[in-house]
Each structure stands twice: as C-alpha cells, then as structure tokens.
CSV table of C-alpha atoms and ligand atoms in Angstrom, one decimal:
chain,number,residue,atom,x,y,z
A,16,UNK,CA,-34.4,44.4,-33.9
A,17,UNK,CA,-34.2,47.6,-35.5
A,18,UNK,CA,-37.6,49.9,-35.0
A,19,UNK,CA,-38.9,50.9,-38.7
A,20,UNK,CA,-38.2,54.5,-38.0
A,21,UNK,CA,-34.2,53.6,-37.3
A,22,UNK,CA,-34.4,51.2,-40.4
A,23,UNK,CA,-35.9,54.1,-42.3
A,24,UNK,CA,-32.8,56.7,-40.4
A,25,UNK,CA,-30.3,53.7,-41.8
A,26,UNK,CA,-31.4,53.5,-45.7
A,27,UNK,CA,-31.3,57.4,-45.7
A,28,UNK,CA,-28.2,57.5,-43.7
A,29,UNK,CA,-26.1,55.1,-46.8
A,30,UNK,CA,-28.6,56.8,-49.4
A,31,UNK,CA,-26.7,60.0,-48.8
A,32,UNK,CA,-22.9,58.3,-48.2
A,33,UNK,CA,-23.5,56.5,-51.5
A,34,UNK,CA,-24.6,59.6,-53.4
A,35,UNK,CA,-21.7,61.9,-51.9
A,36,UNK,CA,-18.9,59.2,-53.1
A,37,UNK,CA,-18.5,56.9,-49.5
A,38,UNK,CA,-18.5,53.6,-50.2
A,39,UNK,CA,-21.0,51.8,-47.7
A,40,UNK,CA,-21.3,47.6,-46.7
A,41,UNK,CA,-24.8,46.7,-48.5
A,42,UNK,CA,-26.4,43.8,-47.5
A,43,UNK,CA,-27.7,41.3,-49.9
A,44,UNK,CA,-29.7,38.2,-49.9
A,45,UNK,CA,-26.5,36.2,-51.1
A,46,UNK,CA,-23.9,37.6,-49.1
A,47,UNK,CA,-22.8,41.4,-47.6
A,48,UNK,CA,-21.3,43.6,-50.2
A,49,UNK,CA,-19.2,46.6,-50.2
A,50,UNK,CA,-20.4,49.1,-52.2
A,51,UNK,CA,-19.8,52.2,-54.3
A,52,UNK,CA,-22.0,54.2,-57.0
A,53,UNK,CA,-20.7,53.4,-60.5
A,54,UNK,CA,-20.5,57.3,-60.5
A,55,UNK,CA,-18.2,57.4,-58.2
A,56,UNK,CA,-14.5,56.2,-59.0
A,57,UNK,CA,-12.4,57.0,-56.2
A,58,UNK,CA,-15.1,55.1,-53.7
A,59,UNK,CA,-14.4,51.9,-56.4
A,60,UNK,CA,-10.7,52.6,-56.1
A,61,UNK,CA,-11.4,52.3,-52.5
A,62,UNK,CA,-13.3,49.1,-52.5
A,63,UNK,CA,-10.0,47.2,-54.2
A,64,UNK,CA,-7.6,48.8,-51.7
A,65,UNK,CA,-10.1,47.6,-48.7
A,66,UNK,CA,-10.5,44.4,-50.1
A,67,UNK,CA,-6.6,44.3,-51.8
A,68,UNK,CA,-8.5,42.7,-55.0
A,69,UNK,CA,-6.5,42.6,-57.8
A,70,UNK,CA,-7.1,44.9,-60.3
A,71,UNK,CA,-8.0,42.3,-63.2
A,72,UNK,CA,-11.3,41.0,-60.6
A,73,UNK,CA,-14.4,43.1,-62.3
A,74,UNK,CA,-17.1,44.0,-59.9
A,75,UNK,CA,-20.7,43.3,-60.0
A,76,UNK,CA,-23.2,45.5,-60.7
A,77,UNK,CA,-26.7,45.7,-58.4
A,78,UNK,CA,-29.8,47.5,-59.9
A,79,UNK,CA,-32.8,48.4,-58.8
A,80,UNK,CA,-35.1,46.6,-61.7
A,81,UNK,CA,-34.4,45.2,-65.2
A,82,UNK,CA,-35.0,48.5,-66.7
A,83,UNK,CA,-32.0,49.9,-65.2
A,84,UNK,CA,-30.1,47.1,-66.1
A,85,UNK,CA,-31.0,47.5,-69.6
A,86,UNK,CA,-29.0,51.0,-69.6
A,87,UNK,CA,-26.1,49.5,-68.5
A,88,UNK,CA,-25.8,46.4,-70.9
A,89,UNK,CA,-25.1,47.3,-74.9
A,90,UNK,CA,-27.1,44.0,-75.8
A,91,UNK,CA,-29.9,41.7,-74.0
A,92,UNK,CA,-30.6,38.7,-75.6
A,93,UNK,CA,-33.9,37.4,-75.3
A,94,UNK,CA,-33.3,34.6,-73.9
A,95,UNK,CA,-31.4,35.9,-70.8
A,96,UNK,CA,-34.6,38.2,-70.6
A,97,UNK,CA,-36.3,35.1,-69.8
A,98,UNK,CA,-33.7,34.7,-67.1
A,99,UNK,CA,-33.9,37.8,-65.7
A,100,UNK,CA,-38.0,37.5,-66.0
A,101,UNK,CA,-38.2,34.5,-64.0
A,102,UNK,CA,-35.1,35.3,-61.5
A,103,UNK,CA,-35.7,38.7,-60.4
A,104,UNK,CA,-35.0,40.2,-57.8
A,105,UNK,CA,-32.8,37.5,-56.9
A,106,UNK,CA,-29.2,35.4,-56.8
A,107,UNK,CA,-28.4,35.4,-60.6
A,108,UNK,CA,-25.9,37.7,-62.1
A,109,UNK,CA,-26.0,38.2,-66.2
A,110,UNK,CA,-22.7,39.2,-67.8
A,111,UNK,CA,-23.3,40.5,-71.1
A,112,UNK,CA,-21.4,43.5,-73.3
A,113,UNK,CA,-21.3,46.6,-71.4
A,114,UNK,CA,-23.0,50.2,-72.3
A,115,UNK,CA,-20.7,53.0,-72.4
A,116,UNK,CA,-22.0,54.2,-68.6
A,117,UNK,CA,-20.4,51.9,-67.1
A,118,UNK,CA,-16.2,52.1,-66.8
A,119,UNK,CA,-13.7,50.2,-67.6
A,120,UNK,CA,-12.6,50.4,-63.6
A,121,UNK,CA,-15.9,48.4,-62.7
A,122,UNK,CA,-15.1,45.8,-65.6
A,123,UNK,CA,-11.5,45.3,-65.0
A,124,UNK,CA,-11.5,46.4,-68.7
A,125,UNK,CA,-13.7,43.8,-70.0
A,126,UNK,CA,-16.6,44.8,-72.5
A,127,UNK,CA,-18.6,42.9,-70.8
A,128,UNK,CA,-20.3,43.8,-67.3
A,129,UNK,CA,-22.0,41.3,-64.6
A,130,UNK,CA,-25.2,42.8,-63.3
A,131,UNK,CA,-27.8,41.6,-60.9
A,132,UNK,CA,-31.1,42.7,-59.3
A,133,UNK,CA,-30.3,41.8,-55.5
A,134,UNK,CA,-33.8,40.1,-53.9
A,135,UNK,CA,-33.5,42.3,-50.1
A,136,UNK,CA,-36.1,44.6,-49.2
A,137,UNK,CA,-33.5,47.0,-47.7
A,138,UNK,CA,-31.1,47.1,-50.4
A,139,UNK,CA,-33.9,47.7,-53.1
A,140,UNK,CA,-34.7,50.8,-51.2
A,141,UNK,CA,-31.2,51.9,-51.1
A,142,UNK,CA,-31.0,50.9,-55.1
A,143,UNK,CA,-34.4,53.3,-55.9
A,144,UNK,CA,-32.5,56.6,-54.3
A,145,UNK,CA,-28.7,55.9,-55.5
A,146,UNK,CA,-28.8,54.0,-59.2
A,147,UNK,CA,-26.6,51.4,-59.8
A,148,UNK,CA,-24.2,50.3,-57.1
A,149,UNK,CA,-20.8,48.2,-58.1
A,150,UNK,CA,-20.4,45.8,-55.0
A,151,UNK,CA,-18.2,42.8,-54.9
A,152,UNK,CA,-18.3,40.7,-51.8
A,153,UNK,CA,-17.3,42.4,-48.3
A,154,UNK,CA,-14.4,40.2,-47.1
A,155,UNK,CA,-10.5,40.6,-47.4
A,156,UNK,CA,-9.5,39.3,-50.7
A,157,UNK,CA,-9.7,35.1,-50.7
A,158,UNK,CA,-11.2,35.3,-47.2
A,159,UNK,CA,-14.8,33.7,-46.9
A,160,UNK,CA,-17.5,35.8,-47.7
A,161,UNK,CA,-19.4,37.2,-44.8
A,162,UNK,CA,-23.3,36.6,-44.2
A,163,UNK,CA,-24.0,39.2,-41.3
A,164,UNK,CA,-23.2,42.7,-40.7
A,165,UNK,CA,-20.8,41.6,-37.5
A,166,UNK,CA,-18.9,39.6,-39.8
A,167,UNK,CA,-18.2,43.2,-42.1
A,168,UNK,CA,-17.5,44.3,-39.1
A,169,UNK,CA,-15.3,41.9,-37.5
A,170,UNK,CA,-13.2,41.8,-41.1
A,171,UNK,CA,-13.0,45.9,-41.4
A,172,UNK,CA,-13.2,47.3,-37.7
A,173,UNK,CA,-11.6,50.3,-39.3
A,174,UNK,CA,-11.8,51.8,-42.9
A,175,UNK,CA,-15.7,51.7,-43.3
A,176,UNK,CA,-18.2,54.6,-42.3
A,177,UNK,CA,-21.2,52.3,-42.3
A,178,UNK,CA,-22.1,48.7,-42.5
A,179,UNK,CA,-25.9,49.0,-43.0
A,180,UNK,CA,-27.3,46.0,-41.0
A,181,UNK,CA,-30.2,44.0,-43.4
A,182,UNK,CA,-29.8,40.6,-41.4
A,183,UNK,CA,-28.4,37.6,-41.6
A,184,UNK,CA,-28.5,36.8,-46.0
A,185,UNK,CA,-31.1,34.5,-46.6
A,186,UNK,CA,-29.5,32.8,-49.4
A,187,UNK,CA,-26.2,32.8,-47.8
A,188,UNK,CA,-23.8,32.0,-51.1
A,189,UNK,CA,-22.7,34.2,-54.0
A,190,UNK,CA,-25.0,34.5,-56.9
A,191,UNK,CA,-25.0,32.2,-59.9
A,192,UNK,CA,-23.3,34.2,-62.5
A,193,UNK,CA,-24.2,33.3,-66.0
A,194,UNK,CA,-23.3,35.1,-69.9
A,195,UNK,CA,-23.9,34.4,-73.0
A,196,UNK,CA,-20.9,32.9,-75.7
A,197,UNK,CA,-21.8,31.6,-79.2
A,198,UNK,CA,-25.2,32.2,-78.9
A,199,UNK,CA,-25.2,29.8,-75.8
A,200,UNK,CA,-26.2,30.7,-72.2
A,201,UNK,CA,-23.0,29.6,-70.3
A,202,UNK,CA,-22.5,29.7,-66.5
A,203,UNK,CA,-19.6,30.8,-65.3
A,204,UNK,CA,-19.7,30.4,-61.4
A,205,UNK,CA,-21.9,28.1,-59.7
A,206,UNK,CA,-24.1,29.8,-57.5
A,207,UNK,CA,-27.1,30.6,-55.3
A,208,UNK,CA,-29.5,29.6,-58.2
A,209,UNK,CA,-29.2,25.8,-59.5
A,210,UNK,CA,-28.3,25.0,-62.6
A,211,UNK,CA,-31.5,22.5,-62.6
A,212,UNK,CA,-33.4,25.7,-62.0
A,213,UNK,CA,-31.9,27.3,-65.1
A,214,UNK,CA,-32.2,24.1,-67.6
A,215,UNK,CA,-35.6,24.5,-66.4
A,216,UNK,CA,-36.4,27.3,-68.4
A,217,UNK,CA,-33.9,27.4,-70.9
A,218,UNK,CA,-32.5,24.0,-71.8
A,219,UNK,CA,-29.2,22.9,-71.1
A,220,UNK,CA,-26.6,25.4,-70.7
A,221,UNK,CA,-22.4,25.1,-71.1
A,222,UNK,CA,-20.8,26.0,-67.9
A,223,UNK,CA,-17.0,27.2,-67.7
A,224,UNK,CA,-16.6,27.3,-64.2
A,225,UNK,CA,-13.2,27.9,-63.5
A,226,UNK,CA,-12.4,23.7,-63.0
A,227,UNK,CA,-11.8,23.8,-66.5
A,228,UNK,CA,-8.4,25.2,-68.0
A,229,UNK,CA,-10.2,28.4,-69.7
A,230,UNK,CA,-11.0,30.6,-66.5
A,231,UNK,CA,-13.8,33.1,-68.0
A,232,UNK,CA,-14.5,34.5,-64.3
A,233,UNK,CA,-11.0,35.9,-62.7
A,234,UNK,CA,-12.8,34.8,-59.1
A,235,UNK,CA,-13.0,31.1,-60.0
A,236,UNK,CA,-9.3,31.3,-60.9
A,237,UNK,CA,-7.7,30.9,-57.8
A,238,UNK,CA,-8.3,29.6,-53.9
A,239,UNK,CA,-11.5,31.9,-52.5
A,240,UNK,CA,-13.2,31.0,-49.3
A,241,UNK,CA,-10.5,30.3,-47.2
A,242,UNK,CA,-11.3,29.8,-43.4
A,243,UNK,CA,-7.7,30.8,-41.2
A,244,UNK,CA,-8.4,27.1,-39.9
A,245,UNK,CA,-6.7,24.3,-41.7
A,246,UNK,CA,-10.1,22.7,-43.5
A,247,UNK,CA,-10.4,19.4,-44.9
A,248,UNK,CA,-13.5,18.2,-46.6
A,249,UNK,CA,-13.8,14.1,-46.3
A,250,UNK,CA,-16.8,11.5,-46.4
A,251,UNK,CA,-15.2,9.9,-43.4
A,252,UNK,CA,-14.9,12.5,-40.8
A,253,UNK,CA,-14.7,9.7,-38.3
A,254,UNK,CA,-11.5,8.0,-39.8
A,255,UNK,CA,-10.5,11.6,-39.9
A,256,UNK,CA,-11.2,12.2,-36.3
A,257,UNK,CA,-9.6,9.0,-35.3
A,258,UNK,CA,-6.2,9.6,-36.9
A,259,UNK,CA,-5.9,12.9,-35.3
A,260,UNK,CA,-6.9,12.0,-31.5
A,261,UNK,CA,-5.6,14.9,-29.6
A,262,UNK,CA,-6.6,17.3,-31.9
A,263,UNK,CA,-9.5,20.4,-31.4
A,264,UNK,CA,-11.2,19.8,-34.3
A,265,UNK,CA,-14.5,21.0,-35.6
A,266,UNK,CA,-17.2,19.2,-37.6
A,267,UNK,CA,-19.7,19.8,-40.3
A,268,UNK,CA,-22.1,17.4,-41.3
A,269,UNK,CA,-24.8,17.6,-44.0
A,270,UNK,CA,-27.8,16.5,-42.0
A,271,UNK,CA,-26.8,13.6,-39.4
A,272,UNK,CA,-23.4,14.2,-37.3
A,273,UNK,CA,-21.0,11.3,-38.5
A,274,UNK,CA,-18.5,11.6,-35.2
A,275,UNK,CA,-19.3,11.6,-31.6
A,276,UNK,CA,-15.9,12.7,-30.1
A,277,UNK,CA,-14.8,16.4,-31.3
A,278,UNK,CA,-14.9,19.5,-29.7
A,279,UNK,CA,-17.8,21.2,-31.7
A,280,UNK,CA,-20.0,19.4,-34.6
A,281,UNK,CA,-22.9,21.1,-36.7
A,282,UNK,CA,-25.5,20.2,-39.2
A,283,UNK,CA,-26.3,22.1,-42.0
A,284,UNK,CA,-29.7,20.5,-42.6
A,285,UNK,CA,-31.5,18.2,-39.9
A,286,UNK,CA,-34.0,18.1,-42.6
A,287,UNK,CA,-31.6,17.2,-45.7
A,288,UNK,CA,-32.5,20.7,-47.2
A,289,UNK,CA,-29.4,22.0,-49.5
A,290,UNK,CA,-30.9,25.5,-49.5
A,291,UNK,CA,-30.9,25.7,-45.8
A,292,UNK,CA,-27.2,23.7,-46.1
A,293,UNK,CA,-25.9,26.9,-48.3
A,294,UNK,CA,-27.4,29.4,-46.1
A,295,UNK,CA,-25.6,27.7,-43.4
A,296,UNK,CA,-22.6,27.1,-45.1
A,297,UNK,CA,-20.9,30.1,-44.5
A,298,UNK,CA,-21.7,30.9,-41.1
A,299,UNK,CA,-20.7,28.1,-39.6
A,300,UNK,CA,-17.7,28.3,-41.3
A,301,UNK,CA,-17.1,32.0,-40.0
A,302,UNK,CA,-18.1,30.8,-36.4
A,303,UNK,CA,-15.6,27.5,-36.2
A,304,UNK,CA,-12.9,29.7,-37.6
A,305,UNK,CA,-13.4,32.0,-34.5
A,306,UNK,CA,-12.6,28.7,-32.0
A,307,UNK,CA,-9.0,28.4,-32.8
A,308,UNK,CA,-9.4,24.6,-33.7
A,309,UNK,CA,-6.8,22.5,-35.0
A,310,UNK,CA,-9.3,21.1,-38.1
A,311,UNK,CA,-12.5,22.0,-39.4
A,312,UNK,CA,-13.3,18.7,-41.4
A,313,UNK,CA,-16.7,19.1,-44.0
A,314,UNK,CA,-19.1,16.1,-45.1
A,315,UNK,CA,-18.9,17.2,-48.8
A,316,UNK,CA,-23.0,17.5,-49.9
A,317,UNK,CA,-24.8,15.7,-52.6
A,318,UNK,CA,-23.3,16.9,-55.8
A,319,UNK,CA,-26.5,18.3,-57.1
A,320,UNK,CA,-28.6,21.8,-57.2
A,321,UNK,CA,-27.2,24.0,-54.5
A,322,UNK,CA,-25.0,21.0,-53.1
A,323,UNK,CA,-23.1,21.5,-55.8
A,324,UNK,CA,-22.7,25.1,-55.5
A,325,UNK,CA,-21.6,24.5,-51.9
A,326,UNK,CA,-19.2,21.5,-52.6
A,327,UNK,CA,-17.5,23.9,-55.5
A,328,UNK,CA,-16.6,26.6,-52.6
A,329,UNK,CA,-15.7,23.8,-50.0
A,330,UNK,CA,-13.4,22.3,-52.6
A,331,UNK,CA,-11.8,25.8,-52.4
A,332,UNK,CA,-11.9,26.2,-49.1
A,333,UNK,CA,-9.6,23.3,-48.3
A,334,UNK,CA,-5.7,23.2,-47.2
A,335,UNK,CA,-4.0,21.2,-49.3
B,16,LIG,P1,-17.7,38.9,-55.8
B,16,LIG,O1,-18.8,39.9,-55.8
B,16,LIG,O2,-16.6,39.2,-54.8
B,16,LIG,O3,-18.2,37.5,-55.7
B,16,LIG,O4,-17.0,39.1,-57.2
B,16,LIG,C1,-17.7,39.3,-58.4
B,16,LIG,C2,-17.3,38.3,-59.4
B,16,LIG,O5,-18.2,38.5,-60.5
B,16,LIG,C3,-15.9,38.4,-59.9
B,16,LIG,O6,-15.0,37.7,-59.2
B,16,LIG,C4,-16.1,37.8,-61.3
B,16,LIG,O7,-15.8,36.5,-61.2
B,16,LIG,C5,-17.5,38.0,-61.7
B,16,LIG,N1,-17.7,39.0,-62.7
B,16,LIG,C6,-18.1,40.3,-62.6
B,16,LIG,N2,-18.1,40.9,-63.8
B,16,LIG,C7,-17.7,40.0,-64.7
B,16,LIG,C8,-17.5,40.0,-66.1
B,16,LIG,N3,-17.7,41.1,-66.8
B,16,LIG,N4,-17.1,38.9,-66.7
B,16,LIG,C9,-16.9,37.8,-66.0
B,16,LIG,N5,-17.1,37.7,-64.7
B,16,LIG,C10,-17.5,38.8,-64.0
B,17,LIG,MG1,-16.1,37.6,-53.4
C-alpha cells in the first residue's frame, strides 16, 4: 500500500500531466479510464488511437460536482437533478444536450454529452485541480474493461506515462448511463446502478439498450467485453463440462460451483450478493483469460438489479 505522502506525490504527479495535455489512466469506482482534459484535443485524439475507438464512440465526461456539470450541459431537467441528487458521486452517467465548452471531438458530434461525477476519493482529488476530464474505459477497443491498474498496464505496457493506481474498482462494471427523450428518462446502457434503484425515485423509465433495433448508445451496438478465451455462458456448466472432456476449461458460478472436474472454477458471490457478483465479474474474467484455457463457461445471474447488468455484458462477451 501506497504511504499518503506517495498518494499525495501521485495525484499531483497526473494533476500536472493532465493540465499540460498527457493523457493519464484514472481510476474510477466502475472501472479504470483513460483520460484527457476536455481542453486538451490532441490528448483526446490520442485516447482513440490508444484505444483504436471508432470515431463515432463519444466519450464520457467525469466532473468534479454537479455544479460543474451544469456548465457543461445546455439543459438539466429537473428530474435528472433528482438523479444526480440522489446518485452522486457515483456509477450513473446523464446524457443530456451539450454546452458549447464541450467539443464536438468528445461527443462524436452529437449535441448531446454523457457526464458523470465518479464516486473515488482519488479521482475527485484529481477532478478539483484539472476540471473536467473525458475518459472512456482503458482497454483496447471491444476488449474487457480493466478493474485494476495492472490490468492498464498489462493492456498498454507502452504508450502511457502514468497509470495512477486508485485500487481495485469497487463497483467493478461500467456506469448506468441514462438521457432524457420525450420528456422521459430512458436508459441507454445497463449499468453499475439498477434500474430498480432508478424506478425507485423516478417511476418507471423506457430503456433502449442497444438489444433493441434503435442503438442510441454506439457502445451497445456491437460485441464489447470480449475475453481472448472462447466464452460460453450456459445454466448447465456440467453438461457443458461433460461434452468437452479433455478440454482446460474454466468456470464461473454465481454463488455455489455447479461442476467438480475442471481446471479452475470461481464464485462470484458465496453469499448470493449481485453487487459483489459485478465487482467480481470482470476480474475473474481478466484472470481466466490469463490461463490459456480452452473454455471459460459463465452461470448466467438472476436477471434482475445488477444481475442484469452483468448478464447484458456476459451476453456480449460470448463466442458465437
Ligand atoms: P466507455 O467509457 O468506454 O464505457 O464508453 C462511453 C460510452 O458512453 C460510449 O460507448 C457511449 O455508449 C456512451 N456515451 C457517451 N456519450 C454519449 C452520448 N452523448 N450519447 C449517447 N451515449 C453516450
Ligand atoms: Mg468501454
């Protein structure tokens, strides 16, 4: 563990990157980002050419507070106020019309701009000295999205002058990202906040998540999360297991392990939690895919709160 006086050398270390143009891996409390000051174009430029994300994929915007990301929106209904109220800091990205500070590069050239208040300690620091920071997820476009600083690493061993080390991501899965269309709150990519949490507050809400044939959100268009690993994701790992007998394969379960014979086999949740099962989620996807196995083969979760987030990404993580 880092003493509080490296920490401290750290945030002023990507402070002064970010504010001289660099663009710097951030960690979040969803997953690691790679970010850039929405000042700064030729660090953005850079962040698509790391990543090779296609031009038409906007970026997301993290802020320090919800005055901040007032000055970057045109228009805040009330009612995503309430959202923002009740959700931040935290995993919940609001895409409403953009202000004229932020640029058509960040935006893909929408008029409309996602922006979030990220809920880590570190990164709010970073957030109070730089402004606004455009950061999509730091992984190699359609790779899965990576939850530690060695997994920044690992994916960009060149190309980066720092990753700035917050943790493992508490949450784990991308932020909930939800707009606003006919005067209804729609969400657009399922996420690290429920929709159960959401109805909560607001009543029911639309959601165009990419499954259906208007795709709203260019990241839910196509297959994202993809382990190297041939990934299937079955209720019957063991039928699975059995027809594939002298194959390495890799498991993950939900919270009991279905199989007794393959090489490696994890639980999400021993305790049935789908919070802890989408923290999980990624990692152990990140550290099956580093054991050459012939099969990773996923317990889909409950479809509901965040096992539906999880199930959406698993369902694009799979080799058809
Ligand atoms: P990433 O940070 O890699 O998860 O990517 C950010 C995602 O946010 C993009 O893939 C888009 O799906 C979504 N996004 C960002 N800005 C907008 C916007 N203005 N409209 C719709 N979706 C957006
Ligand atoms: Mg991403």
């Amino acid at each position: 563990m880092e003493s509080d006086l490296d920490l401290q050398h750290s945030i002023d270390r990507a402070v002064a990157l970010l504010n001289s143009g660099e663009v710097v891996a951030i960690p979040t409390e969803t997953v690691y980002g790679l970010g850039a000051s929405i000042n700064s174009p030729e660090a953005i430029e850079y962040i698509f050419e790391l990543k090779g994300r296609p031009r038409t994929n906007p970026l997301i915007v993290h802020v320090a507070n919800l005055e901040q990301a007032k000055s970057l929106f045109s228009n805040f209904p009330a009612e995503l106020e309430v959202l923002a109220n009740q959700f931040w800091p935290g995993s919940l990205t609001l895409v409403l019309p953009k202000s004229n500070k932020v640029s058509d590069q960040i935006t893909a050239g929408k008029n409309t701009v996602g922006i979030r208040v990220p809920n880590h300690p570190i990164l709010l620091k970073v957030l109070e000295q730089t402004g606004p920071i455009a950061a999509p997820s730091a992984n190699p476009f359609e790779r899965i999205s990576p939850t530690t600083a060695q997994h920044v690493s690992n994916y960009f061993p060149k190309g980066l002058k720092m990753v700035l080390d917050g943790g493992p991501c508490q949450a784990g899965i991308e932020s909930t990202i939800v707009g606003y269309e006919n005067s209804r709150i729609t969400v657009y990519r399922l996420g690290a906040i429920s929709i159960e949490q959401i109805e909560t507050l607001v009543g029911k809400v639309a959601l165009h998540d990419g499954t259906k044939s208007k795709v709203v959100t260019p990241g839910m268009s196509k297959k994202h999360y993809a382990p190297q690993t041939k990934t299937i994701v079955t209720k019957n790992i063991t039928e699975f297991i059995d027809k594939h007998p002298n194959a390495k394969i890799g498991t993950i379960n939900f919270q009991h392990i279905s199989a007794s014979n393959a090489f490696i086999q994890l639980v999400l949740s021993t305790s049935g939690d789908l919070k802890e099962a989408a923290t999980n989620i990624y990692q152990f996807l990140h550290k099956l895919d580093e054991l050459k196995l012939d099969y990773i083969v996923i317990e889909p979760l409950p479809d509901v709160e965040l096992g539906r987030s999880v199930n959406e990404r698993l369902s694009r993580a799979v080799h058809l």
